[in-house]
Amino acid sequence: MNNLAYIDWAILAAYAVTIVVIGVVSGRKEKNTEDYFLGGRSMPWWAVMVSIYATSLSALTFIGVPGAAYAGDFYYLQLGVGDLCGKLVICFLLLTAYYRSQVTTVYELLGERFGPRTRDAGTGFFLVGRILASGVRLAGCAIAIHVVFEVPVHTAIWAIAAVAVVYTFAGGIKAVIWTDMIQFFLFMAAAAIALTTIISSLPEGFSQFWNIASAEGKFKVFHDTLDSASPNYWLDLSNPKAFLAGFLFGCFTGIAALGTDQDLVQRMLTCKNVKESQRALILTGILNFPITLLFLSVGTAVFVYYQITPDTQVAAYEAAKQTDYIFPHFIKTVLAPGMRGILIAGLFAAAMSSLDSALNALASTAYVDIYKRYINPHDKDDANSVAISRIYVALFALILASVASLFSQVDSILWFGFRIFGYLYGALLAVFLLAVMSKRRFWDTGNLIAMLTSVVVVIWLTSKNIPGTSIELWSSKPLAWQWALPAGTIWTVVVALLFSKKESEQNE
């Protein structure tokens, strides 16, 4: 903590005060839950676009992507191709259905189309998946705060959650979107400052950065070969770096995250109409490439810096496979006062922009899909509805902080977050695709069975051992974990179709 100068503390204080004030002020006129959760469906598309991207970035991008580039190469960039294709599918398939139904949460559509069990399953999968995934994101930021401030990771987790809950509690989705705007530009500026500072500090500048990184294969994006004997054979389903696996994972992840996850769909539903929502979403897909490239370059630049200037602590992080700790260590020990404050504020911004939206989305889902259905379905009091929604925001802040504490010792926070997503969201994506693409009447209970069994199946397909044991599931290599989401989607669709056929035969 002694490394921080007064100007660094001043920058952090100014950031915190600005975010809280904007959040509180923007939510002063929240009269009902449509205002609190959907901003009255009147938010400008450009603000929604920035907010969507700011939320999807998170501390996983700010810390995890540089960490992945430090330990590996630019492989992560190829996921963006599939991500853009996935967003195009959402625009012209799912968004029109959501706007036509005028839903507050997307799981209402499942209830209308299939019945209460499918809606409950969708709600449950989202709540569990979002709590786990956002817990990983929060842990990622806390790790960086731990390195910079030398405070326990658990203390950092609870401090971040406390700040986020203040303005989210008060301002609802409007607070989330407007604060995300500021936070997006802050952490983009922080990443750009980090990259230019590192390269300019090298004795031979950019040429040295380029030459060392190239020699180490850091700029490699594609690993595929046509040689069937090679571990990088393009059809080897156990190869996690194959383009096919990365493309399909990026595509399925994009559709699942932005098409079935209330955290991000909620943002799109705040636009005035479906065309503005589509415009915002497509532009985020295009924006993804240069921004991902920026954060990968930061990690590579840090790698080059420590090749030239060895550091014993960095060597210890490498030995422990804790590459997520290296960029925060660089911020703390190398950057000059002022710049260090901006980078740390950018780190906080990355955490807040994903945490605030998760809190609002979890609260909206709990209120609409649980409270309004099972606890108080006749609640017509707008003031009471907003008050209950705010209680849910505070409750989920406590839950997320608790979950993040459990995940704080994970080796690579980026890939761990993706694994959690892949195990749960394949089933969720499947039932939404069936809802909008098929005219058949599916068996409500059959959908539930299909979703629950998909989790077991994808863990079996992508795990070497039974989780938590040494009992082997495969004598050879299992499927690469990137196949979890496509496999879960396919399994759920097939099983749901089998049950729908069974029901139709019984009704004849």
Short mmCIF file of C-alpha atoms in Angstrom, two decimals, residues 120-440:
data_model
loop_
_atom_site.label_atom_id
_atom_site.label_comp_id
_atom_site.label_asym_id
_atom_site.label_seq_id
_atom_site.Cartn_x
_atom_site.Cartn_y
_atom_site.Cartn_z
CA ASP A 120 -38.69 -22.21 -13.32
CA ALA A 121 -35.81 -24.25 -14.75
CA GLY A 122 -34.69 -21.32 -16.90
CA THR A 123 -34.88 -18.99 -13.92
CA GLY A 124 -32.95 -21.45 -11.75
CA PHE A 125 -30.24 -22.06 -14.33
CA PHE A 126 -29.77 -18.32 -14.78
CA LEU A 127 -29.65 -17.57 -11.05
CA VAL A 128 -27.13 -20.34 -10.35
CA GLY A 129 -25.05 -19.64 -13.46
CA ARG A 130 -24.98 -15.88 -12.98
CA ILE A 131 -24.14 -16.14 -9.28
CA LEU A 132 -21.24 -18.50 -10.04
CA ALA A 133 -19.97 -16.59 -13.09
CA SER A 134 -20.25 -13.17 -11.45
CA GLY A 135 -18.62 -14.59 -8.35
CA VAL A 136 -15.64 -15.56 -10.51
CA ARG A 137 -15.56 -12.06 -12.03
CA LEU A 138 -15.61 -10.44 -8.61
CA ALA A 139 -12.83 -12.75 -7.42
CA GLY A 140 -10.74 -11.76 -10.44
CA CYS A 141 -10.88 -8.10 -9.51
CA ALA A 142 -10.27 -8.81 -5.84
CA ILE A 143 -7.10 -10.72 -6.71
CA ALA A 144 -5.75 -7.60 -8.42
CA ILE A 145 -6.76 -5.37 -5.51
CA HIS A 146 -5.05 -7.83 -3.17
CA VAL A 147 -1.80 -7.55 -5.14
CA VAL A 148 -1.89 -3.75 -5.39
CA PHE A 149 -3.14 -2.81 -1.92
CA GLU A 150 -1.71 -5.77 -0.01
CA VAL A 151 -5.06 -6.44 1.65
CA PRO A 152 -6.65 -9.90 2.01
CA VAL A 153 -8.58 -11.04 -1.06
CA HIS A 154 -11.74 -11.51 1.02
CA THR A 155 -11.54 -7.91 2.27
CA ALA A 156 -11.21 -6.66 -1.31
CA ILE A 157 -14.23 -8.71 -2.38
CA TRP A 158 -16.50 -7.26 0.29
CA ALA A 159 -15.26 -3.70 -0.33
CA ILE A 160 -15.99 -3.89 -4.07
CA ALA A 161 -19.43 -5.38 -3.46
CA ALA A 162 -20.25 -2.63 -0.95
CA VAL A 163 -19.49 0.18 -3.41
CA ALA A 164 -21.42 -1.47 -6.26
CA VAL A 165 -24.50 -2.12 -4.16
CA VAL A 166 -24.79 1.55 -3.09
CA TYR A 167 -25.52 3.02 -6.53
CA THR A 168 -27.25 -0.08 -7.95
CA PHE A 169 -29.57 -0.19 -4.93
CA ALA A 170 -30.52 3.46 -5.42
CA GLY A 171 -30.62 3.90 -9.18
CA GLY A 172 -31.65 0.64 -10.84
CA ILE A 173 -30.87 -0.04 -14.50
CA LYS A 174 -30.49 3.64 -15.40
CA ALA A 175 -27.72 3.94 -12.83
CA VAL A 176 -26.12 0.81 -14.26
CA ILE A 177 -26.16 2.06 -17.86
CA TRP A 178 -24.95 5.61 -17.21
CA THR A 179 -22.19 4.56 -14.82
CA ASP A 180 -21.15 1.85 -17.28
CA MET A 181 -20.60 4.60 -19.87
CA ILE A 182 -18.03 6.32 -17.65
CA GLN A 183 -16.45 3.08 -16.52
CA PHE A 184 -16.05 1.79 -20.07
CA PHE A 185 -14.04 4.81 -21.19
CA LEU A 186 -12.04 4.72 -17.97
CA PHE A 187 -10.82 1.15 -18.30
CA MET A 188 -10.21 1.55 -22.04
CA ALA A 189 -8.02 4.57 -21.28
CA ALA A 190 -6.29 2.58 -18.56
CA ALA A 191 -5.46 -0.28 -20.96
CA ALA A 192 -4.17 2.12 -23.62
CA ILE A 193 -2.01 3.92 -21.05
CA ALA A 194 -0.59 0.61 -19.83
CA LEU A 195 0.33 -0.54 -23.34
CA THR A 196 1.97 2.70 -24.44
CA THR A 197 3.81 3.06 -21.13
CA ILE A 198 5.27 -0.43 -21.32
CA ILE A 199 6.37 -0.17 -24.95
CA SER A 200 7.91 3.29 -24.46
CA SER A 201 9.85 1.99 -21.43
CA LEU A 202 11.61 -0.71 -23.46
CA PRO A 203 15.20 0.20 -24.44
CA GLU A 204 14.47 -0.29 -28.15
CA GLY A 205 10.78 0.62 -28.06
CA PHE A 206 8.17 -0.98 -30.31
CA SER A 207 10.67 -2.94 -32.42
CA GLN A 208 11.92 -4.76 -29.32
CA PHE A 209 8.36 -5.50 -28.22
CA TRP A 210 7.54 -6.90 -31.65
CA ASN A 211 10.72 -8.93 -32.09
CA ILE A 212 10.64 -10.63 -28.67
CA ALA A 213 6.90 -11.33 -28.81
CA SER A 214 7.19 -12.73 -32.34
CA ALA A 215 10.13 -14.95 -31.40
CA GLU A 216 8.09 -16.37 -28.50
CA GLY A 217 5.05 -16.99 -30.74
CA LYS A 218 2.90 -14.56 -28.78
CA PHE A 219 0.96 -13.27 -31.80
CA LYS A 220 -0.23 -16.70 -32.88
CA VAL A 221 -4.03 -16.87 -33.23
CA PHE A 222 -4.64 -20.15 -35.07
CA HIS A 223 -3.10 -23.50 -34.07
CA ASP A 224 -4.79 -25.81 -36.58
CA THR A 225 -2.95 -28.19 -38.90
CA LEU A 226 -4.09 -30.75 -41.48
CA ASP A 227 -1.71 -33.37 -40.08
CA SER A 228 -3.88 -35.95 -38.31
CA ALA A 229 -0.89 -37.07 -36.22
CA SER A 230 -0.37 -33.58 -34.80
CA PRO A 231 -1.88 -32.58 -31.42
CA ASN A 232 -3.16 -29.48 -33.26
CA TYR A 233 -5.10 -31.45 -35.89
CA TRP A 234 -8.12 -29.32 -36.74
CA LEU A 235 -10.63 -32.14 -36.18
CA ASP A 236 -9.18 -33.28 -32.83
CA LEU A 237 -12.11 -32.64 -30.48
CA SER A 238 -9.83 -32.83 -27.43
CA ASN A 239 -7.75 -29.87 -28.68
CA PRO A 240 -8.96 -26.73 -26.85
CA LYS A 241 -7.18 -24.41 -29.31
CA ALA A 242 -8.71 -25.79 -32.51
CA PHE A 243 -10.48 -23.09 -34.52
CA LEU A 244 -13.66 -25.15 -34.82
CA ALA A 245 -13.88 -25.51 -31.04
CA GLY A 246 -13.12 -21.82 -30.51
CA PHE A 247 -15.55 -20.65 -33.20
CA LEU A 248 -18.44 -22.79 -31.99
CA PHE A 249 -17.74 -21.92 -28.37
CA GLY A 250 -17.64 -18.20 -29.23
CA CYS A 251 -20.84 -18.47 -31.25
CA PHE A 252 -22.77 -20.50 -28.69
CA THR A 253 -21.42 -18.38 -25.83
CA GLY A 254 -22.45 -15.20 -27.62
CA ILE A 255 -25.99 -16.46 -28.20
CA ALA A 256 -26.33 -17.84 -24.67
CA ALA A 257 -24.84 -14.83 -22.88
CA LEU A 258 -26.62 -12.14 -24.88
CA GLY A 259 -29.74 -14.07 -25.81
CA THR A 260 -30.72 -16.02 -22.70
CA ASP A 261 -28.92 -14.34 -19.79
CA GLN A 262 -31.05 -11.67 -18.11
CA ASP A 263 -27.85 -9.85 -17.15
CA LEU A 264 -27.29 -8.72 -20.76
CA VAL A 265 -30.73 -9.16 -22.35
CA GLN A 266 -32.14 -6.74 -19.78
CA ARG A 267 -29.88 -4.05 -21.21
CA MET A 268 -31.19 -4.59 -24.74
CA LEU A 269 -34.80 -4.45 -23.56
CA THR A 270 -34.25 -0.88 -22.32
CA CYS A 271 -34.05 0.41 -25.92
CA LYS A 272 -37.08 2.11 -27.45
CA ASN A 273 -37.58 -0.53 -30.14
CA VAL A 274 -36.07 -3.70 -31.57
CA LYS A 275 -34.15 -1.91 -34.35
CA GLU A 276 -32.22 0.23 -31.88
CA SER A 277 -31.51 -2.84 -29.80
CA GLN A 278 -30.21 -4.72 -32.86
CA ARG A 279 -27.97 -1.80 -33.81
CA ALA A 280 -26.46 -1.68 -30.32
CA LEU A 281 -25.78 -5.42 -30.27
CA ILE A 282 -24.18 -5.71 -33.72
CA LEU A 283 -21.83 -2.82 -33.00
CA THR A 284 -20.66 -4.49 -29.77
CA GLY A 285 -19.69 -7.53 -31.85
CA ILE A 286 -17.59 -5.39 -34.18
CA LEU A 287 -16.12 -3.43 -31.26
CA ASN A 288 -15.02 -6.67 -29.63
CA PHE A 289 -12.07 -7.27 -31.98
CA PRO A 290 -9.99 -4.11 -31.41
CA ILE A 291 -10.69 -4.12 -27.67
CA THR A 292 -9.73 -7.78 -27.23
CA LEU A 293 -6.61 -7.11 -29.28
CA LEU A 294 -5.75 -4.22 -26.95
CA PHE A 295 -5.95 -6.33 -23.78
CA LEU A 296 -4.05 -9.23 -25.36
CA SER A 297 -1.35 -6.75 -26.38
CA VAL A 298 -1.14 -5.47 -22.81
CA GLY A 299 -0.47 -8.99 -21.51
CA THR A 300 2.11 -9.59 -24.23
CA ALA A 301 3.81 -6.27 -23.48
CA VAL A 302 4.04 -7.17 -19.79
CA PHE A 303 5.58 -10.51 -20.81
CA VAL A 304 8.21 -8.73 -22.94
CA TYR A 305 8.95 -6.26 -20.15
CA TYR A 306 9.73 -9.02 -17.67
CA GLN A 307 11.83 -10.88 -20.24
CA ILE A 308 14.08 -7.82 -20.31
CA THR A 309 13.69 -6.89 -16.63
CA PRO A 310 13.42 -10.12 -14.59
CA ASP A 311 11.51 -9.97 -11.32
CA THR A 312 11.68 -12.63 -8.59
CA GLN A 313 8.04 -12.13 -7.60
CA VAL A 314 6.92 -12.55 -11.21
CA ALA A 315 8.99 -15.74 -11.43
CA ALA A 316 7.17 -17.00 -8.33
CA TYR A 317 3.78 -16.20 -9.91
CA GLU A 318 4.82 -18.07 -13.07
CA ALA A 319 5.93 -21.10 -11.07
CA ALA A 320 2.61 -21.15 -9.24
CA LYS A 321 0.71 -20.68 -12.55
CA GLN A 322 -0.78 -17.46 -11.17
CA THR A 323 -0.33 -15.34 -14.29
CA ASP A 324 -3.47 -13.35 -13.40
CA TYR A 325 -1.40 -11.74 -10.62
CA ILE A 326 1.36 -10.42 -12.90
CA PHE A 327 -0.38 -7.43 -14.53
CA PRO A 328 -1.59 -6.09 -11.15
CA HIS A 329 1.96 -6.57 -9.83
CA PHE A 330 3.25 -4.52 -12.77
CA ILE A 331 0.73 -1.75 -12.06
CA LYS A 332 1.83 -1.61 -8.45
CA THR A 333 5.60 -1.75 -8.86
CA VAL A 334 6.42 -0.19 -12.24
CA LEU A 335 3.93 2.52 -13.18
CA ALA A 336 4.48 6.11 -12.11
CA PRO A 337 2.16 7.88 -9.63
CA GLY A 338 -0.93 9.19 -11.38
CA MET A 339 -0.79 6.58 -14.11
CA ARG A 340 -0.95 3.95 -11.41
CA GLY A 341 -4.07 5.61 -10.01
CA ILE A 342 -5.74 5.62 -13.44
CA LEU A 343 -4.96 1.92 -13.96
CA ILE A 344 -6.31 0.97 -10.54
CA ALA A 345 -9.44 3.06 -11.17
CA GLY A 346 -9.78 1.25 -14.50
CA LEU A 347 -9.58 -2.04 -12.67
CA PHE A 348 -12.32 -0.95 -10.28
CA ALA A 349 -14.39 0.21 -13.27
CA ALA A 350 -14.04 -3.21 -14.91
CA ALA A 351 -15.32 -4.87 -11.75
CA MET A 352 -18.16 -2.44 -11.09
CA SER A 353 -19.50 -2.47 -14.66
CA SER A 354 -20.15 -6.22 -14.51
CA LEU A 355 -21.11 -6.46 -10.84
CA ASP A 356 -23.74 -3.71 -10.93
CA SER A 357 -25.55 -5.24 -13.90
CA ALA A 358 -25.43 -8.71 -12.36
CA LEU A 359 -27.04 -7.39 -9.19
CA ASN A 360 -29.81 -5.67 -11.14
CA ALA A 361 -30.45 -8.69 -13.37
CA LEU A 362 -30.51 -11.15 -10.46
CA ALA A 363 -32.88 -8.86 -8.57
CA SER A 364 -35.22 -8.44 -11.55
CA THR A 365 -35.36 -12.19 -12.12
CA ALA A 366 -35.97 -12.96 -8.45
CA TYR A 367 -38.69 -10.31 -8.24
CA VAL A 368 -40.55 -11.11 -11.47
CA ASP A 369 -40.06 -14.88 -11.66
CA ILE A 370 -40.17 -15.78 -7.95
CA TYR A 371 -41.65 -13.02 -5.78
CA LYS A 372 -44.45 -11.99 -8.17
CA ARG A 373 -45.37 -15.61 -8.93
CA TYR A 374 -45.05 -17.39 -5.61
CA ILE A 375 -44.75 -14.92 -2.74
CA ASN A 376 -47.01 -11.96 -3.52
CA PRO A 377 -48.68 -12.32 -6.95
CA HIS A 378 -51.24 -9.60 -6.18
CA ASP A 379 -48.74 -6.86 -5.33
CA LYS A 380 -49.92 -3.69 -7.15
CA ASP A 381 -48.12 -1.13 -4.99
CA ASP A 382 -45.38 0.47 -7.13
CA ALA A 383 -43.47 1.85 -4.15
CA ASN A 384 -43.50 -1.53 -2.43
CA SER A 385 -42.38 -3.26 -5.64
CA VAL A 386 -39.33 -1.01 -5.97
CA ALA A 387 -38.54 -1.48 -2.26
CA ILE A 388 -38.65 -5.29 -2.60
CA SER A 389 -36.47 -5.07 -5.71
CA ARG A 390 -33.87 -3.09 -3.77
CA ILE A 391 -33.87 -5.68 -1.00
CA TYR A 392 -33.07 -8.31 -3.62
CA VAL A 393 -30.16 -6.18 -4.88
CA ALA A 394 -28.67 -6.09 -1.37
CA LEU A 395 -29.30 -9.82 -0.85
CA PHE A 396 -27.55 -10.82 -4.06
CA ALA A 397 -24.60 -8.57 -3.22
CA LEU A 398 -24.10 -10.65 -0.08
CA ILE A 399 -24.43 -13.91 -2.03
CA LEU A 400 -22.02 -12.85 -4.78
CA ALA A 401 -19.39 -11.71 -2.29
CA SER A 402 -19.66 -15.03 -0.47
CA VAL A 403 -19.31 -17.03 -3.69
CA ALA A 404 -16.37 -14.90 -4.87
CA SER A 405 -14.54 -15.72 -1.64
CA LEU A 406 -14.75 -19.42 -2.55
CA PHE A 407 -13.25 -18.84 -6.01
CA SER A 408 -10.37 -16.58 -5.02
CA GLN A 409 -7.73 -19.35 -5.23
CA VAL A 410 -8.45 -20.50 -8.80
CA ASP A 411 -5.31 -20.67 -11.02
CA SER A 412 -6.67 -19.03 -14.20
CA ILE A 413 -9.75 -16.99 -13.47
CA LEU A 414 -10.61 -16.36 -17.15
CA TRP A 415 -10.91 -19.98 -18.27
CA PHE A 416 -12.57 -21.05 -15.02
CA GLY A 417 -15.33 -18.51 -15.65
CA PHE A 418 -15.88 -19.87 -19.15
CA ARG A 419 -16.10 -23.45 -17.82
CA ILE A 420 -18.90 -22.55 -15.42
CA PHE A 421 -20.75 -20.81 -18.23
CA GLY A 422 -20.37 -23.78 -20.57
CA TYR A 423 -21.75 -26.32 -18.11
CA LEU A 424 -25.04 -24.50 -17.48
CA TYR A 425 -25.92 -22.32 -20.43
CA GLY A 426 -26.13 -24.97 -23.16
CA ALA A 427 -29.42 -26.19 -21.70
CA LEU A 428 -30.69 -22.64 -21.29
CA LEU A 429 -29.84 -21.76 -24.88
CA ALA A 430 -31.57 -24.90 -26.17
CA VAL A 431 -34.98 -24.17 -24.65
CA PHE A 432 -34.92 -20.60 -25.96
CA LEU A 433 -34.07 -21.78 -29.47
CA LEU A 434 -36.92 -24.31 -29.29
CA ALA A 435 -39.26 -21.58 -28.07
CA VAL A 436 -38.68 -19.30 -31.06
CA MET A 437 -37.79 -21.78 -33.83
CA SER A 438 -40.28 -24.61 -33.33
CA LYS A 439 -44.07 -24.59 -33.50
CA ARG A 440 -44.36 -27.92 -31.66
#
